[in-house]
């Protein structure tokens, strides 16, 4: 199964056989967005167009297969940036039509869950998935990867990665800020007690599994501004650590609560922020205490890639899913419970 991913700034082409990874080629346009401090949709779309065919050729060479040997073509149909999605979808349709192979237009978010199958095998059900990236932050109840995914909660404002990127800018660190804050956060995590969004009893009553990071982002910005106005230095290692602790504390606490409430004994994480060292450590610690098995894909499979789309496509075929029509459209706000278009 071939998988094509183009929902944001990574052009991914992956090839799998069942749960076996054969190739995973990723071309990122992140360098082109650095000077804008965020992904510019038009720039990303153009980059996908340029990277798609070379990535496809590299994937086939790595997997040592010919396109005619494929059983099907899976592609991200949403959610994501419209112009970016369209490039991947058009590529996949062209391949499906020319090669006379079935097309599977699939959900990007569910791909982040399915990718774990490549490293850890079948997913016990029910499981809880914590998806944390630059574009999404959600807790999912997975009772069947291809047919039963329920969103327990999601962010009501910024995504976790977005908060990392915005706070990095405040701290004078480059884009994308997540990895820079991760590395800078060597100081005292209790230096400033930054707010933990949606964790008061009143908030929990309505937003038990939802997240909010915009108050935290503002709190860090205020703290830094006040310091600078007073002419004092900003202790980067301490502030980065304190901010990171606030993010990871909330993500971890809500993920653990979701496991407790749903009775799930397995928790998996995905998305770019899942590469974060502190998040992985805190989750491991609390999961062990609560008797939860933690499934953490390798960081290169956590960020956007084609293999996650390919393995979801393979899983759909195994489950007897029907191919998508060749005229499906991209859906930039595709709901997580629609696995296949
Ligand atoms: O999943 P991803 O590659 O792309 C999408 O947004 O879909 O996630 C990118 C996000 C960025 O916001 C980036 O700052 C964040 O993931 N990120 C991290 C780390 N590595 C990437 N955040 C915290 N710690 C990291 N080590
Ligand atoms: Zn993603």
Coordinates of C-alpha atoms and ligand atoms in Angstrom, one line a residue:
X1 CA 0.0 0.0 0.0
X2 CA 1.3 3.4 -1.0
X3 CA 0.5 6.4 1.3
X4 CA 0.6 10.0 0.4
X5 CA 0.6 12.8 3.0
X6 CA 0.5 16.5 2.2
X7 CA -1.7 18.2 4.8
X8 CA 0.8 20.7 6.1
X9 CA 4.4 21.3 5.3
X10 CA 5.7 17.7 4.9
X11 CA 5.4 15.9 1.6
X12 CA 5.3 12.2 2.7
X13 CA 5.3 9.1 0.6
X14 CA 5.3 5.8 2.4
X15 CA 5.0 2.2 1.4
X16 CA 4.0 -0.7 3.7
X17 CA 3.1 -4.3 3.4
X18 CA 0.5 -4.9 6.2
X19 CA 2.3 -3.7 9.3
X20 CA 5.7 -3.8 7.8
X21 CA 7.3 -0.5 6.8
X22 CA 9.1 -0.7 3.4
X23 CA 9.8 3.0 2.7
X24 CA 9.0 6.4 4.3
X25 CA 10.3 9.4 2.4
X26 CA 9.6 12.8 3.8
X27 CA 10.5 16.1 2.2
X28 CA 9.8 19.1 4.5
X29 CA 9.4 22.7 3.4
X30 CA 9.9 24.0 7.0
X31 CA 13.0 25.9 6.0
X32 CA 10.9 28.0 3.5
X33 CA 8.6 29.0 6.4
X34 CA 11.2 29.9 9.0
X35 CA 11.4 33.6 8.1
X36 CA 7.6 33.9 8.3
X37 CA 7.4 32.3 11.7
X38 CA 4.7 29.8 10.6
X39 CA 3.6 27.7 7.7
X40 CA 2.5 29.8 4.7
X41 CA -0.2 27.7 2.9
X42 CA 0.7 28.9 -0.7
X43 CA 4.4 28.2 -0.1
X44 CA 3.6 24.8 1.3
X45 CA 1.4 23.9 -1.7
X46 CA 4.1 24.8 -4.2
X47 CA 6.7 22.9 -2.2
X48 CA 4.4 19.8 -2.3
X49 CA 4.1 20.1 -6.0
X50 CA 7.9 20.1 -6.4
X51 CA 8.6 17.4 -3.9
X52 CA 5.9 14.9 -4.8
X53 CA 7.3 13.0 -7.8
X54 CA 10.9 12.8 -6.4
X55 CA 9.6 11.5 -3.1
X56 CA 7.5 8.9 -4.9
X57 CA 10.5 7.8 -6.9
X58 CA 12.7 7.6 -3.8
X59 CA 10.1 5.6 -1.9
X60 CA 9.8 3.0 -4.7
X61 CA 13.5 2.7 -5.0
X62 CA 13.9 2.2 -1.2
X63 CA 11.1 -0.4 -1.1
X64 CA 12.5 -1.9 -4.3
X65 CA 9.0 -2.1 -5.8
X66 CA 7.5 -1.0 -9.1
X67 CA 4.3 1.1 -9.0
X68 CA 2.5 -1.7 -10.8
X69 CA 3.1 -4.0 -7.8
X70 CA 1.0 -1.8 -5.5
X71 CA -2.4 -3.1 -4.2
X72 CA -3.7 0.4 -3.5
X73 CA -3.1 4.1 -3.0
X74 CA -4.0 5.8 0.3
X75 CA -3.9 9.6 0.6
X76 CA -4.7 12.2 3.3
X77 CA -8.1 13.7 2.4
X78 CA -8.2 15.9 5.5
X79 CA -8.0 17.7 7.8
X80 CA -5.3 20.1 6.9
X81 CA -4.5 23.1 4.6
X82 CA -6.8 23.0 1.6
X83 CA -4.2 23.9 -1.1
X84 CA -1.7 21.5 0.4
X85 CA -4.2 18.6 0.6
X86 CA -5.3 19.1 -3.0
X87 CA -1.7 18.4 -4.3
X88 CA -1.5 15.0 -2.5
X89 CA -5.1 14.1 -3.4
X90 CA -4.6 15.0 -7.1
X91 CA -1.3 13.0 -7.2
X92 CA -3.0 10.0 -5.6
X93 CA -6.0 10.1 -8.0
X94 CA -3.7 10.4 -11.0
X95 CA -1.8 7.3 -9.8
X96 CA -4.9 5.4 -9.0
X97 CA -6.4 6.2 -12.4
X98 CA -3.3 5.6 -14.5
X99 CA -2.4 2.3 -12.7
X100 CA -6.0 1.2 -12.3
X101 CA -5.6 0.7 -8.5
X102 CA -8.1 1.4 -5.7
X103 CA -7.9 4.8 -4.0
X104 CA -8.4 5.3 -0.3
X105 CA -8.9 8.9 0.9
X106 CA -8.2 8.8 4.6
X107 CA -8.2 10.9 7.8
X108 CA -4.9 12.4 8.7
X109 CA -5.6 12.3 12.5
X110 CA -6.4 8.6 12.4
X111 CA -3.1 8.1 10.5
X112 CA -1.3 9.4 13.5
X113 CA -2.9 6.6 15.5
X114 CA -2.5 3.9 12.9
X115 CA 1.3 4.5 12.5
X116 CA 1.9 2.9 15.9
X117 CA 0.9 -0.5 14.4
X118 CA 4.2 -0.5 12.4
X119 CA 6.3 -0.6 15.6
X120 CA 4.0 -2.1 18.2
X121 CA 1.6 -4.4 16.4
X122 CA -2.2 -4.6 16.9
X123 CA -3.7 -2.0 19.2
X124 CA -5.6 -3.3 22.2
X125 CA -9.1 -2.0 22.2
X126 CA -10.3 0.3 23.7
X127 CA -7.2 2.5 23.7
X128 CA -6.7 6.2 24.3
X129 CA -4.7 8.3 21.8
X130 CA -3.2 11.7 22.6
X131 CA -2.5 13.6 19.4
X132 CA -0.4 16.7 19.9
X133 CA 1.0 18.6 17.0
X134 CA 1.2 22.1 15.5
X135 CA -2.3 21.9 14.1
X136 CA -4.1 19.6 16.5
X137 CA -4.4 18.6 20.1
X138 CA -7.0 15.9 20.9
X139 CA -7.7 13.0 23.1
X140 CA -9.4 10.1 21.2
X141 CA -11.0 6.9 22.3
X142 CA -10.1 4.2 19.8
X143 CA -12.4 1.2 19.8
X144 CA -11.6 0.3 16.2
X145 CA -9.0 2.1 14.1
X146 CA -11.0 1.8 10.9
X147 CA -14.5 2.2 12.3
X148 CA -14.8 3.5 15.8
X149 CA -12.8 6.6 16.8
X150 CA -14.5 9.1 19.2
X151 CA -13.1 12.4 20.1
X152 CA -13.2 12.8 23.9
X153 CA -11.9 16.4 23.8
X154 CA -9.6 18.8 21.9
X155 CA -8.1 22.2 22.2
X156 CA -10.5 25.1 22.4
X157 CA -7.9 27.6 21.2
X158 CA -4.2 27.0 20.3
X159 CA -2.8 23.5 19.6
X160 CA 0.0 22.4 21.9
X161 CA 2.7 22.8 19.2
X162 CA 1.3 26.2 18.3
X163 CA 1.8 27.2 21.9
X164 CA 5.4 26.0 21.8
X165 CA 6.0 27.9 18.6
X166 CA 4.5 31.2 19.9
X167 CA 6.3 31.0 23.2
X168 CA 9.6 30.2 21.4
X169 CA 9.1 33.5 19.5
X170 CA 8.6 35.4 22.7
X171 CA 11.8 33.8 24.1
X172 CA 13.7 34.8 20.9
X173 CA 14.1 31.2 19.7
X174 CA 13.7 30.1 16.0
X175 CA 10.7 28.5 14.3
X176 CA 9.5 25.8 14.8
X177 CA 10.0 26.4 18.5
X178 CA 9.1 23.0 20.0
X179 CA 12.5 21.4 19.6
X180 CA 14.3 24.6 20.7
X181 CA 12.3 24.9 23.9
X182 CA 12.7 21.1 24.5
X183 CA 16.5 21.7 24.4
X184 CA 16.5 25.0 26.3
X185 CA 14.3 23.7 29.2
X186 CA 17.2 22.6 31.4
X187 CA 16.3 24.9 34.3
X188 CA 13.9 24.9 37.2
X189 CA 10.4 23.7 36.1
X190 CA 8.9 25.3 39.2
X191 CA 10.6 28.7 38.7
X192 CA 7.2 30.2 37.7
X193 CA 3.9 28.4 38.3
X194 CA 2.4 29.1 34.9
X195 CA -1.4 28.4 34.5
X196 CA -2.7 25.0 33.7
X197 CA -5.6 25.6 31.3
X198 CA -9.0 24.0 31.9
X199 CA -8.0 22.2 35.1
X200 CA -10.1 24.0 37.8
X201 CA -13.1 22.0 39.1
X202 CA -15.4 24.4 37.3
X203 CA -13.6 24.0 34.0
X204 CA -13.4 20.3 34.4
X205 CA -17.1 20.0 34.7
X206 CA -17.6 21.3 31.1
X207 CA -14.2 20.6 29.6
X208 CA -12.8 17.5 31.3
X209 CA -10.9 16.3 28.2
X210 CA -10.5 19.7 26.4
X211 CA -7.3 21.8 26.4
X212 CA -6.6 25.5 26.3
X213 CA -3.1 26.9 25.8
X214 CA -3.7 30.5 24.9
X215 CA -3.8 31.7 28.5
X216 CA -0.5 30.0 29.2
X217 CA 1.0 31.6 26.1
X218 CA -0.2 35.1 27.3
X219 CA 1.1 34.4 30.8
X220 CA 4.6 33.7 29.5
X221 CA 4.5 36.7 27.2
X222 CA 3.4 39.0 30.2
X223 CA 6.1 37.6 32.5
X224 CA 8.8 38.1 29.9
X225 CA 7.6 41.7 29.0
X226 CA 7.5 42.7 32.7
X227 CA 11.0 41.4 33.2
X228 CA 12.3 43.2 30.1
X229 CA 10.6 46.5 31.1
X230 CA 12.4 46.2 34.4
X231 CA 15.7 45.8 32.5
X232 CA 16.3 42.4 34.0
X233 CA 17.5 39.3 32.1
X234 CA 15.0 36.5 31.3
X235 CA 16.3 33.2 32.6
X236 CA 15.7 31.2 29.5
X237 CA 16.3 27.7 30.9
X238 CA 13.9 28.3 33.8
X239 CA 11.2 29.9 31.8
X240 CA 11.3 27.3 29.0
X241 CA 11.2 24.6 31.7
X242 CA 8.3 26.2 33.6
X243 CA 6.3 26.7 30.4
X244 CA 7.0 23.1 29.2
X245 CA 6.0 21.7 32.6
X246 CA 2.7 23.5 32.4
X247 CA 2.0 22.0 28.9
X248 CA 3.1 18.5 29.7
X249 CA 1.4 18.4 33.1
X250 CA -2.0 19.2 31.6
X251 CA -1.5 16.9 28.6
X252 CA -0.4 14.0 30.8
X253 CA -3.1 14.5 33.6
X254 CA -5.9 14.6 31.0
X255 CA -4.6 11.6 29.1
X256 CA -4.4 9.6 32.4
X257 CA -7.9 10.7 33.4
X258 CA -9.2 9.6 29.9
X259 CA -7.7 6.2 30.4
X260 CA -9.3 5.9 33.9
X261 CA -12.7 7.0 32.7
X262 CA -12.8 4.8 29.6
X263 CA -11.1 1.8 31.2
X264 CA -8.5 1.8 28.5
X265 CA -5.2 0.2 29.6
X266 CA -3.2 1.4 26.6
X267 CA -2.3 5.0 25.7
X268 CA -0.6 6.0 22.5
X269 CA 0.8 9.4 21.5
X270 CA 1.3 11.0 18.2
X271 CA 2.1 14.3 16.4
X272 CA 5.2 16.5 16.5
X273 CA 4.9 17.4 20.2
X274 CA 5.0 13.6 21.0
X275 CA 8.7 13.9 20.3
X276 CA 9.1 16.1 23.4
X277 CA 11.5 14.7 25.9
X278 CA 9.6 15.9 29.0
X279 CA 6.2 14.8 27.7
X280 CA 7.5 11.3 27.1
X281 CA 9.2 11.1 30.5
X282 CA 6.2 12.4 32.4
X283 CA 3.8 10.1 30.6
X284 CA 6.0 7.2 31.2
X285 CA 6.2 8.0 34.9
X286 CA 2.5 8.5 35.4
X287 CA 1.5 5.6 33.1
X288 CA 3.6 3.2 35.2
X289 CA 2.0 4.4 38.4
X290 CA -1.5 4.0 36.9
X291 CA -0.8 0.6 35.3
X292 CA -1.2 2.0 31.8
X293 CA 0.9 0.6 28.9
X294 CA 2.4 3.5 27.0
X295 CA 2.9 3.2 23.2
X296 CA 5.3 5.9 21.9
X297 CA 6.1 5.7 18.2
X298 CA 9.7 6.7 17.2
X299 CA 9.8 10.5 16.8
X300 CA 10.2 10.3 13.0
X301 CA 6.9 8.4 12.8
X302 CA 5.2 10.9 15.3
X303 CA 5.7 13.8 12.8
X304 CA 3.7 13.9 9.6
X305 CA 4.7 11.2 7.1
X306 CA 3.4 9.0 4.3
X307 CA 3.8 5.6 6.2
X308 CA 1.1 6.5 8.6
X309 CA -1.3 7.0 5.7
X310 CA -0.2 3.8 4.0
X311 CA -0.6 1.7 7.1
X312 CA -4.1 3.1 7.7
X313 CA -4.9 2.3 4.1
X314 CA -3.7 -1.3 4.6
X315 CA -5.7 -1.6 7.8
X316 CA -8.8 -0.4 5.9
X317 CA -8.3 -3.0 3.1
X318 CA -7.8 -5.7 5.7
X319 CA -11.1 -4.6 7.4
X320 CA -12.9 -4.9 4.1
X321 CA -13.3 -1.1 3.5
X322 CA -14.5 -0.1 0.1
X323 CA -12.3 2.2 -2.1
X324 CA -13.1 5.9 -2.4
X325 CA -14.6 7.4 -5.5
X326 CA -12.1 9.1 -7.8
X327 CA -14.0 12.4 -7.5
X328 CA -13.7 12.8 -3.7
X329 CA -12.7 16.2 -2.6
X330 CA -10.3 17.3 0.1
X331 CA -11.9 18.3 3.4
X332 CA -9.8 20.7 5.4
X333 CA -11.9 20.2 8.5
X334 CA -12.6 16.5 8.3
X335 CA -14.0 15.2 11.6
X336 CA -11.9 12.5 13.3
X337 CA -14.7 10.0 13.2
X338 CA -14.7 9.9 9.4
X339 CA -11.8 7.5 8.8
X340 CA -12.4 7.0 5.1
X341 CA -14.1 9.3 2.5
Ligands
LIG1 O1 3.0 16.8 13.7 P1 3.8 17.9 13.2 O2 5.2 17.7 12.6 O3 3.1 18.8 12.1 C1 1.7 19.2 12.3 O4 1.6 20.3 12.9 O5 0.8 18.5 11.9 O6 4.0 18.9 14.5 C2 4.8 20.1 14.4 C3 4.8 20.7 15.8 C4 5.4 22.1 15.8 O7 4.6 23.0 16.5 C5 6.7 21.8 16.6 O8 7.2 23.0 17.3 C6 6.3 20.7 17.5 O9 5.5 19.9 16.7 N1 7.4 19.9 18.0 C7 7.8 19.8 19.3 C8 9.0 19.0 19.3 N2 9.3 18.6 18.1 C9 8.3 19.2 17.3 N3 7.2 20.4 20.4 C10 7.8 20.1 21.6 N4 9.0 19.4 21.7 C11 9.5 18.8 20.6 N5 10.6 18.1 20.8
LIG2 ZN1 -0.2 15.7 11.8

